[in-house]
Short mmCIF file of C-alpha atoms and ligand atoms in Angstrom, two decimals:
data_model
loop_
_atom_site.label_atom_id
_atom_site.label_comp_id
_atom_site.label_asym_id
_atom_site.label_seq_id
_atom_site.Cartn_x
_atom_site.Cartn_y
_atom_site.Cartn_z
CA UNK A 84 -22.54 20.74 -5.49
CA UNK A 85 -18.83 20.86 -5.68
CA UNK A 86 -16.25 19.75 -3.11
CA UNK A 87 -12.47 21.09 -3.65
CA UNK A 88 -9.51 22.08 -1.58
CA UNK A 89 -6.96 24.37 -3.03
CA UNK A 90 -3.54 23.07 -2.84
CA UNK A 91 -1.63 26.09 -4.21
CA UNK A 92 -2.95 29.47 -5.88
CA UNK A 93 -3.38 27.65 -9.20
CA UNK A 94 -3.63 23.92 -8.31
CA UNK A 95 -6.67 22.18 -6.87
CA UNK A 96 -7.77 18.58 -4.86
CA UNK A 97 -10.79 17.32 -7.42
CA UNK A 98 -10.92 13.80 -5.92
CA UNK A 99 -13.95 12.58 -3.88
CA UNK A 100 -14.34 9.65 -1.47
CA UNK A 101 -15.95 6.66 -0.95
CA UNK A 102 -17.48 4.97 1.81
CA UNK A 103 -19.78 2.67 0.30
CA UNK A 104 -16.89 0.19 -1.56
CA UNK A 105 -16.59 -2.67 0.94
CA UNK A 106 -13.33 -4.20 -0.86
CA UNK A 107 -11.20 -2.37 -2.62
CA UNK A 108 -9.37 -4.44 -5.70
CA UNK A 109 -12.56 -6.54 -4.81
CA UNK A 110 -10.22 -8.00 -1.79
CA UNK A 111 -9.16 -5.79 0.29
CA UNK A 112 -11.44 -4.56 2.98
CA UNK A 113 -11.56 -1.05 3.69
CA UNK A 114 -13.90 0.10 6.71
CA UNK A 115 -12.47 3.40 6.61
CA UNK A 116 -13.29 3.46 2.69
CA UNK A 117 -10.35 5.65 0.54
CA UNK A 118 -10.05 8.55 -1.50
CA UNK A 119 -9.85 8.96 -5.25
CA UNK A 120 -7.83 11.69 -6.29
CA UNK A 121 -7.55 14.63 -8.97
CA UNK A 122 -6.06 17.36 -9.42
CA UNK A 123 -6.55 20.69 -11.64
CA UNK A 124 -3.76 23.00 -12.50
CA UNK A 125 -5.04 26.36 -14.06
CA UNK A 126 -2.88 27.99 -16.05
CA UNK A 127 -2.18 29.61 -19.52
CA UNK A 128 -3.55 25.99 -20.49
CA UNK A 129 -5.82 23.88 -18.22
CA UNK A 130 -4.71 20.53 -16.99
CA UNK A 131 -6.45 17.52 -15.65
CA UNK A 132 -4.27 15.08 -13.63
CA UNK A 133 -5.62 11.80 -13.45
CA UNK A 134 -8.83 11.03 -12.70
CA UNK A 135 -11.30 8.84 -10.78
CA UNK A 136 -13.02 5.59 -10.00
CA UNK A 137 -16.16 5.35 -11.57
CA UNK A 138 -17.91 5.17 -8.55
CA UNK A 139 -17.62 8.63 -7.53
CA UNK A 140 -17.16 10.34 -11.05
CA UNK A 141 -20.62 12.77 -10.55
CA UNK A 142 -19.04 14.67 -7.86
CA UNK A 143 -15.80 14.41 -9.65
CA UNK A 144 -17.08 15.95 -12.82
CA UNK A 145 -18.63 19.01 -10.50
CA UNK A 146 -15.61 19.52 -9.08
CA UNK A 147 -13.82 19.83 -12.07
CA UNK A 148 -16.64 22.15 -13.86
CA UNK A 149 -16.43 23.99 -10.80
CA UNK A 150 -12.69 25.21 -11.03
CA UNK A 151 -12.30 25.54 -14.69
CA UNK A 152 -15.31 28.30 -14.22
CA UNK A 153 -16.17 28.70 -17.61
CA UNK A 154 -13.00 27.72 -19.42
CA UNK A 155 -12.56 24.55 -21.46
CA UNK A 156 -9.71 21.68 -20.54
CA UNK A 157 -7.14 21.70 -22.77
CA UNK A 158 -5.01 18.78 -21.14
CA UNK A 159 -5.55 15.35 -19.59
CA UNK A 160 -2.33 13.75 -17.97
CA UNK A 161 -2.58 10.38 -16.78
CA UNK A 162 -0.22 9.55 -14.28
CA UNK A 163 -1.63 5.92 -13.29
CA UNK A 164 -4.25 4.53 -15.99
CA UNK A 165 -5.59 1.61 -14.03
CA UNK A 166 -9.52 2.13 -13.80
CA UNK A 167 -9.74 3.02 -10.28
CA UNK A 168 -8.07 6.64 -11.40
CA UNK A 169 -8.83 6.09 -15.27
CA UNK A 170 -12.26 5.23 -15.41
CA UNK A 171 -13.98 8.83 -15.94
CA UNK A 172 -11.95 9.68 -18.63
CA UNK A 173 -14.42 9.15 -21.05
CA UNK A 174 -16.86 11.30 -19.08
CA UNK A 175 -14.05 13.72 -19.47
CA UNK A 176 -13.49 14.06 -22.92
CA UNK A 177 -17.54 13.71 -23.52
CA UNK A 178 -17.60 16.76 -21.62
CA UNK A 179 -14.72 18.21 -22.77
CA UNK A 180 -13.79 16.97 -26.48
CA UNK A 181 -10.53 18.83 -27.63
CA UNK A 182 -8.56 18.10 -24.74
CA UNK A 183 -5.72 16.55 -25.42
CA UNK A 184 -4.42 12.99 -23.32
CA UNK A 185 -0.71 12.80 -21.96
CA UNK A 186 0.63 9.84 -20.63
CA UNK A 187 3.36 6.73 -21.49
CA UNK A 188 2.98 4.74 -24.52
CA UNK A 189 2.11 1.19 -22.27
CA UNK A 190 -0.73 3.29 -20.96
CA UNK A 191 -2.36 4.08 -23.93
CA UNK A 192 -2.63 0.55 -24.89
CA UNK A 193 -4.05 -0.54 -21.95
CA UNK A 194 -6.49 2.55 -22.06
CA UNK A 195 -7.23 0.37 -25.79
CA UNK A 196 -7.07 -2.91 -24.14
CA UNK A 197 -9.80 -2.05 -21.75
CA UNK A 198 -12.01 -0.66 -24.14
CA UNK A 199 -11.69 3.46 -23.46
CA UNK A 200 -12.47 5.03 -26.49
CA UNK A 201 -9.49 7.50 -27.29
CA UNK A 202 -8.31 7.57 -30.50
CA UNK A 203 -10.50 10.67 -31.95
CA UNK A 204 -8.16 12.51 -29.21
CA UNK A 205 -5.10 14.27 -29.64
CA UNK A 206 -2.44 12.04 -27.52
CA UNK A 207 0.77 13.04 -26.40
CA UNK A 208 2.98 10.17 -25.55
CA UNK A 209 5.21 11.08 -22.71
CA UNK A 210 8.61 9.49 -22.09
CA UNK A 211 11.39 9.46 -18.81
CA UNK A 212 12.33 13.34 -19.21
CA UNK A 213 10.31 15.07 -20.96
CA UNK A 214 9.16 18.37 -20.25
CA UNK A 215 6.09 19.91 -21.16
CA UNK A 216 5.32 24.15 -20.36
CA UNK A 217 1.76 25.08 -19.56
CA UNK A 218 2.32 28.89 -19.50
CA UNK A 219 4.08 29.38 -15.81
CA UNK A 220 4.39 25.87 -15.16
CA UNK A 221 6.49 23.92 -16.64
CA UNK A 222 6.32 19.96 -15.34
CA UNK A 223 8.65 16.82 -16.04
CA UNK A 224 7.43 13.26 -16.38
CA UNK A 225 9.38 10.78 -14.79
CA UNK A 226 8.88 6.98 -15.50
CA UNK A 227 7.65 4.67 -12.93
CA UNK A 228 6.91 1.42 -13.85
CA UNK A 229 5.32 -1.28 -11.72
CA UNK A 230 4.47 1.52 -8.86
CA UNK A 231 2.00 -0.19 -9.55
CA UNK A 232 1.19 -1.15 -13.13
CA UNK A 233 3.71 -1.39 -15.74
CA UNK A 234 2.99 2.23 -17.24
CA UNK A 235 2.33 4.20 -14.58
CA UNK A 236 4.67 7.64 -14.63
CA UNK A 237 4.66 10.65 -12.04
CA UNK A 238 4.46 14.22 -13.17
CA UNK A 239 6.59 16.77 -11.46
CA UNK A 240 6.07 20.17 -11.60
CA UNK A 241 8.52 22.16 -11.82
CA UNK A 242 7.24 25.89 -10.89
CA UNK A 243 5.90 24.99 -7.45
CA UNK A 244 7.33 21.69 -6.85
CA UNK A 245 4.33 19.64 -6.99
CA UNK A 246 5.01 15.68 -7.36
CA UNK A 247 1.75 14.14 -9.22
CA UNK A 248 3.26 10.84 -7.37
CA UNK A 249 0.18 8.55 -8.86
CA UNK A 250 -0.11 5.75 -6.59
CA UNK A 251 3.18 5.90 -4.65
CA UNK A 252 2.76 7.71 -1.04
CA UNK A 253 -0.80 6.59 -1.19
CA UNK A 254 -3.10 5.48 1.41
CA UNK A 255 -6.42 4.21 2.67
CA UNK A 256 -8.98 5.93 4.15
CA UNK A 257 -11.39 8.52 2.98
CA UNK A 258 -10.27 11.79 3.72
CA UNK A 259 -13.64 13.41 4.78
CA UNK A 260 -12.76 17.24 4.66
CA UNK A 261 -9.02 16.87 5.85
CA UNK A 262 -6.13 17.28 2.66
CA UNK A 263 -2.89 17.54 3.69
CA UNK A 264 -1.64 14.63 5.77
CA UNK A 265 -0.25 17.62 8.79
CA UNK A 266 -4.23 18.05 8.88
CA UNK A 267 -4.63 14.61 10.70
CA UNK A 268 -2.57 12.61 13.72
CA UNK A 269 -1.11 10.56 10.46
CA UNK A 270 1.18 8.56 12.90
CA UNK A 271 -1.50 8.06 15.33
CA UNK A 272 -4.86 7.47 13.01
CA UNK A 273 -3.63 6.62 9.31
CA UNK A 274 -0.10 4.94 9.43
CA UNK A 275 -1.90 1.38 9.77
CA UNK A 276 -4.07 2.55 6.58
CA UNK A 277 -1.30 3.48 5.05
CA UNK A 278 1.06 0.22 5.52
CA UNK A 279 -1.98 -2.08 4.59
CA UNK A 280 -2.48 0.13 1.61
CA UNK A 281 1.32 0.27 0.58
CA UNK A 282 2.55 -3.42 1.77
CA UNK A 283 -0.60 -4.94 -0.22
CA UNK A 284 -1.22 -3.08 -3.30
CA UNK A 285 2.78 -2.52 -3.92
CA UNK A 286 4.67 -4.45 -1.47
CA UNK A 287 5.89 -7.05 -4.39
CA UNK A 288 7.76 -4.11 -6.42
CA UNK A 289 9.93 -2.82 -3.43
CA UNK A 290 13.15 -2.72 -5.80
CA UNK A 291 10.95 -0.60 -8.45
CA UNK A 292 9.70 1.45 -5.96
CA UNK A 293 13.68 2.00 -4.37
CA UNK A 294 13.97 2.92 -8.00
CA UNK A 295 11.84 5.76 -8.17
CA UNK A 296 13.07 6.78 -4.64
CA UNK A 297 16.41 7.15 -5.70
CA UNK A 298 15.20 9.80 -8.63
CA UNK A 299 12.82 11.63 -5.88
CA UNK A 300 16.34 11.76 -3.63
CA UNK A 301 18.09 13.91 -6.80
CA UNK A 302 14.91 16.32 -6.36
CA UNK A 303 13.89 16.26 -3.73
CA UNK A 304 15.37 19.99 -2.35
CA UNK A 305 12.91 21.03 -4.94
CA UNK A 306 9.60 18.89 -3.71
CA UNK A 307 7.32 20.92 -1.84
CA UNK A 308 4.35 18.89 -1.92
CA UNK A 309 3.17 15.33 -3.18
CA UNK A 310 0.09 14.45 -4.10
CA UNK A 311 -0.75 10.51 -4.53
CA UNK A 312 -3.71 9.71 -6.37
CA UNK A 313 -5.49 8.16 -2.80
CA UNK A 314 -4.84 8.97 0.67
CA UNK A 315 -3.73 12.66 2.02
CA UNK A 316 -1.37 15.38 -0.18
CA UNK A 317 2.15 15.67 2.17
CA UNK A 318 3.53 19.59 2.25
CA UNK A 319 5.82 18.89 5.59
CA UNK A 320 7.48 16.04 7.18
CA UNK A 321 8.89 14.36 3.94
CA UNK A 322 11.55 12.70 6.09
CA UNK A 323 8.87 10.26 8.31
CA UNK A 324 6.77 9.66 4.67
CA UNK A 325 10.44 8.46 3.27
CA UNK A 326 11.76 6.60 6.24
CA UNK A 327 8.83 4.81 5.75
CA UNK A 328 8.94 3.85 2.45
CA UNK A 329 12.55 2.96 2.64
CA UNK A 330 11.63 0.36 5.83
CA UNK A 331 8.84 -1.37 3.14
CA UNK A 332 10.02 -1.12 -0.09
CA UNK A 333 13.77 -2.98 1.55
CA UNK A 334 11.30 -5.14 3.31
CA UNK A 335 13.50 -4.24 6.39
CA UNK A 336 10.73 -4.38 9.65
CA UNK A 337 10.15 -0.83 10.88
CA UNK A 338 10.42 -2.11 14.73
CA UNK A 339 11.46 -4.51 16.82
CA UNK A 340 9.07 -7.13 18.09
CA UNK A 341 6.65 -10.39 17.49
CA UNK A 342 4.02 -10.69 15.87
CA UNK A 343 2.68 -14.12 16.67
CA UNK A 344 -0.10 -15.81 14.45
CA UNK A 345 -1.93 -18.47 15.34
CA UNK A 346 -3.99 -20.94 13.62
CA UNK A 347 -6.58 -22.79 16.19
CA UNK A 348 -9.15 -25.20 15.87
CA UNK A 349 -10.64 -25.77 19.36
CA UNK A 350 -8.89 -23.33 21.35
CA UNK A 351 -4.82 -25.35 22.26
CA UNK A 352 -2.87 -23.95 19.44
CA UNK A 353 -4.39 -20.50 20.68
CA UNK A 354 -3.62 -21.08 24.24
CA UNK A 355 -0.17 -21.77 23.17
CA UNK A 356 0.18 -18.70 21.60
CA UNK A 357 -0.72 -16.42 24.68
CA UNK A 358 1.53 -18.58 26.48
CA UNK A 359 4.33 -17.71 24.47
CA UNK A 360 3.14 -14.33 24.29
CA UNK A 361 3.58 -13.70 28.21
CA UNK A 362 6.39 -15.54 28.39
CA UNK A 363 7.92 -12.56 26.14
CA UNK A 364 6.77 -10.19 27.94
CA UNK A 365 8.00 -11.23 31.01
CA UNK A 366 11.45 -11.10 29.38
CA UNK A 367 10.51 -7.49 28.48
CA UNK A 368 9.85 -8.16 25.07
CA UNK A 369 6.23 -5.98 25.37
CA UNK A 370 6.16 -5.27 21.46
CA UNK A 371 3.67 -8.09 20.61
CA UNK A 372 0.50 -8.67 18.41
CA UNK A 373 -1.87 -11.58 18.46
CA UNK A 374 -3.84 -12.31 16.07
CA UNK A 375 -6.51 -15.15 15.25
CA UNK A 376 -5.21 -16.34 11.18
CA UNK A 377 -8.86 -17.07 11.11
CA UNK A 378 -10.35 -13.83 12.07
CA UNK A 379 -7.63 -11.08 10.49
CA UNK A 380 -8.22 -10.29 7.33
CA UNK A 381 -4.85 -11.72 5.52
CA UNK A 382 -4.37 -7.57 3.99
CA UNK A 383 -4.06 -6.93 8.02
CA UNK A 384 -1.57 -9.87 8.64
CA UNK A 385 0.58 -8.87 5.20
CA UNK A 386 0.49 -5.55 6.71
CA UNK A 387 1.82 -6.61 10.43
CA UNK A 388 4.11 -8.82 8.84
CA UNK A 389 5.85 -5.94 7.22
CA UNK A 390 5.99 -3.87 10.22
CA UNK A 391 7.42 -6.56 12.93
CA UNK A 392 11.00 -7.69 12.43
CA UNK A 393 9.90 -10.91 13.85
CA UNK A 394 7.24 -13.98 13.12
CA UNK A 395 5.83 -16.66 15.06
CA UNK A 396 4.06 -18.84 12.71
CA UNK A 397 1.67 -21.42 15.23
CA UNK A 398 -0.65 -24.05 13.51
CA UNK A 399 -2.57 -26.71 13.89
CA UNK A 400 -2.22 -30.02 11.31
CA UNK A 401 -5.60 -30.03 9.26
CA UNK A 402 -5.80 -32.88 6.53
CA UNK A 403 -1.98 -33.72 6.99
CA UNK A 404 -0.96 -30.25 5.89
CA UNK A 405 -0.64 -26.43 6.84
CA UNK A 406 -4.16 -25.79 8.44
CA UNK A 407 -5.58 -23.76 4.63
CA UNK A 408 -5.98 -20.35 6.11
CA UNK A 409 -2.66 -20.30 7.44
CA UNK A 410 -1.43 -21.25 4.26
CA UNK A 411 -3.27 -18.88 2.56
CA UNK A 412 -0.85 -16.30 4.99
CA UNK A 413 1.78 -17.98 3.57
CA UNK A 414 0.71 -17.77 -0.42
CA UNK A 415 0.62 -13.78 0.45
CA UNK A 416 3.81 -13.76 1.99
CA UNK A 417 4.94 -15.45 -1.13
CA UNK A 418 3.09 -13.47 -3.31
CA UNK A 419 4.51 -9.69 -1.71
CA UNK A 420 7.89 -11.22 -1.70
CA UNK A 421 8.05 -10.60 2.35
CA UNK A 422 11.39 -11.26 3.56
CA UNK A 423 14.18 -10.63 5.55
CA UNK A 424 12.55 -11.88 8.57
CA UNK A 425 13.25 -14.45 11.97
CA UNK A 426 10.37 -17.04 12.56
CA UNK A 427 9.86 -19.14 15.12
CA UNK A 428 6.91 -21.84 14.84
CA UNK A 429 5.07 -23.90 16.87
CA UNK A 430 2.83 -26.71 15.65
CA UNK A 431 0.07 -28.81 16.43
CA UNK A 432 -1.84 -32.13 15.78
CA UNK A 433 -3.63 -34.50 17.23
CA UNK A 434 -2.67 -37.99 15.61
CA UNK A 435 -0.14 -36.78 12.83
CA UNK A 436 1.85 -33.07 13.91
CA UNK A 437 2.78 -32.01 10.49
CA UNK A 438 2.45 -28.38 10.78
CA UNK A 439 5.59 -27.21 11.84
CA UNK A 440 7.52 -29.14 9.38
CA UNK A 441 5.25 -27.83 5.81
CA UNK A 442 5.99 -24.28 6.57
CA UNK A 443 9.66 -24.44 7.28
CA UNK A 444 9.42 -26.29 4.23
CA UNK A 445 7.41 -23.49 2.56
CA UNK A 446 9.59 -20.93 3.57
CA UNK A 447 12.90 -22.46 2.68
CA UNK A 448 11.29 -23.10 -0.66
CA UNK A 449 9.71 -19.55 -1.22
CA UNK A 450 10.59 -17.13 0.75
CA UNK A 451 13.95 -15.22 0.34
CA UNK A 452 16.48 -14.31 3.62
CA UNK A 453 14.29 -15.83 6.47
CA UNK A 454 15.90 -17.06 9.96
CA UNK A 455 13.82 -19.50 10.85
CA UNK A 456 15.11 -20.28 15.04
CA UNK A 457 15.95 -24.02 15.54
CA UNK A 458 13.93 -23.66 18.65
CA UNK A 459 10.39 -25.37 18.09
CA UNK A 460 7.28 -26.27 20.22
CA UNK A 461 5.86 -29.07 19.51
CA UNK A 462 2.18 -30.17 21.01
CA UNK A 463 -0.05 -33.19 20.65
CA UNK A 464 -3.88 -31.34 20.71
CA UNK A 465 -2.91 -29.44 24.22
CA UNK A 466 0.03 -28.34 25.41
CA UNK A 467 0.65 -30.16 29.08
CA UNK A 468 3.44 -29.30 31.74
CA UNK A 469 6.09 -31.31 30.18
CA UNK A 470 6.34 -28.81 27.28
CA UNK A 471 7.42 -25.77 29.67
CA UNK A 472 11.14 -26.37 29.04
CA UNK A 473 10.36 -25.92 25.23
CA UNK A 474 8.14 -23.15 25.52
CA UNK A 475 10.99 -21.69 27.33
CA UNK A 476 13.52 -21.83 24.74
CA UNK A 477 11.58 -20.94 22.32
CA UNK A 478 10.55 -17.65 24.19
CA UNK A 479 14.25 -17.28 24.98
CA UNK A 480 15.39 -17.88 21.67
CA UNK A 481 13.18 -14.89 20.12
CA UNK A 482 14.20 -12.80 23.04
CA UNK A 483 18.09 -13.39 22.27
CA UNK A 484 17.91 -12.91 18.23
CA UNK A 485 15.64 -9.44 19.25
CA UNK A 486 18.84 -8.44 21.68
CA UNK A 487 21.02 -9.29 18.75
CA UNK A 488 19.11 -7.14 16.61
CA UNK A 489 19.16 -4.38 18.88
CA UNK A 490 23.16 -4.76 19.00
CA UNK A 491 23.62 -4.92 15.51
FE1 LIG B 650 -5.04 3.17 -7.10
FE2 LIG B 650 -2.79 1.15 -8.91
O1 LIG B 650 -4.35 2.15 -8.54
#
């Protein structure tokens, strides 16, 4: 049985969700699963946009026989061809053999590459700029390469002011009956989703994705609604989706405050952490998250990372180096190009305290505009009385450069 949401008069949600995929990207966890999304534009000609993971390409295909009612599809566009959205497009053209496949020339050779058998199809290779009329519609493709893959485009349609935006505004979370993001408490309930989704999946590209903000700012009068390929279509409050954006793709934090990770083997470096933690708040520095390297998924920390504009980094030694899950953190951090960021550490050992020293190090080697605060705790296995002064100036020392930031 079919399952669609109209988005205009002549433009309809396809997409289905999925709640069985434990990892998304095979890595990512995602309890909340996600949404794969299509969308159908019926016109003189029928269109296709995108289409979906494999997974859930039977209710997909019903959807799509569902709103076509009857008539054949005369045009695939793919926005985003990584399999996740491109994967049914076989099933489509089985089902549907003249249509013909828009989309950039990279894409159609990684279509090739991955083995998607297209070449008995008629295919329209779309550059930056072209336009393309359907009957009323009339849509423009707009390049956007490396949000996420190297090919990927968005479609813009003209007529209603529809932005096909492929991956970009996306988000996890299925979307279980709800469309349009004004249909759900998004800053409550999905802006977490939504950070993990962006920070981890695009958070290395931020200048590309800047890039393709700055052509959505010359349009953007004419935008009435986008619609990503996962996550909920926006038709109101553009400014919060693009404040948001702008915060991660500059890597500047969205808010003020510590976000203190800890990396514990038997309990001290842990303690040490909560220690500092009330410390801040007693200086009224309440905008604080814990969290247990060991037991956050490293998508969650990425994520928090992004969002705080400052870092306390607090490790245990483990073989002479950076205890490995913490330095997994760190890889990640390295990988998604976080920066722009003030860190404070605290280390730990019990015969050889190493710690703190390997990630400064690893920061100053890897990681681009980081302050990392002079101000260091230092602990042999436990932290004892004689280490209150230092805990102090350390807790001081985050509290001064968050005043700073405030005044600045
Ligand atoms: Fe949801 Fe880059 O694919």
């Amino acid at each position: 049985m079919y399952c669609v949401r109209a988005i205009t008069n002549d433009v309809y949600w396809v997409g289905a969700n999925d709640h069985r995929l434990h990892l998304f990207e095979n890595i990512h966890p995602i309890p909340r699963g996600v949404s794969y999304n299509a969308y159908v534009l019926l016109d003189k000609a029928t269109v296709l946009f995108d289409t979906v993971d494999w997974s859930v390409c039977r209710q997909f295909l019903e959807n799509v026989e569902h709103v076509l009612n009857g008539r054949d599809l005369d045009y695939l566009v793919i926005n985003h061809m990584e399999p996740d959205h491109c994967a049914s497009m076989e099933e489509i053209i089985l089902r549907y053999p003249k249509v013909k496949i828009i989309s950039t020339e990279k894409s159609f050779m990684l279509m090739r590459q991955f083995g998607f058998r297209i070449d008995n199809q008629d295919l329209i290779e779309v550059k930056e700029g072209d336009t393309q009329c359907f009957g009323k519609h009339t849509v423009t493709y707009v390049a956007a390469p490396m949000v996420h893959w190297p090919e990927a485009m968005v479609t813009l349609d003209l007529t209603d002011g529809i932005l096909f935006s492929a991956d970009a505004f996306g988000s996890f979370i299925a979307l279980d009956g709800r469309l349009f993001a004004d249909e759900v408490n998004f800053d409550r309930d999905w802006i977490d989703e939504a950070r993990r989704y962006y920070t981890n999946i695009v958070g290395k590209y931020g200048p590309h994705v800047q890039h393709l903000l700055g052509k959505a700012a010359t349009v953007l009068d004419k935008i009435k609604y986008i619609c990503p390929l996962h996550g909920p279509v926006w038709r109101s409050d553009f400014p919060y989706l693009l404040d948001k954006y702008t915060h991660w793709s500059t890597y500047d934090p969205e808010e003020k405050g510590v976000l203190i990770v800890y990396a514990s083997m038997y309990g001290n470096t842990e303690s040490a952490a909560q220690i500092l933690a009330s410390r801040l708040c007693e200086k009224g520095i309440t905008n604080i998250r814990v969290c247990d390297v060991s037991n956050t998924h490293v998508s969650e920390l990425i994520s928090e990372t992004f969002k705080y504009s400052h870092l306390v980094l607090a490790s245990v030694t483990y073989n002479l180096g950076i205890y490995p899950v913490m330095l997994d953190f760190l890889e990640h951090m390295k990988a998604l190009h976080v920066q722009k960021r003030t860190v404070a550490i605290i280390e730990n050992g019990s015969w050889a305290v190493k710690s703190g020293d390997l990630m400064q190090k690893f920061m100053d080697d890897n990681l681009q505009d980081m302050t990392i605060l002079n101000e260091r705790v230092s602990m042999a296995s436990a932290l004892h009385e004689d280490k209150q002064q230092e805990m102090e100036q350390l807790a001081q020392a985050l509290a001064d450069s968050l005043q700073n930031l405030e005044q600045s």
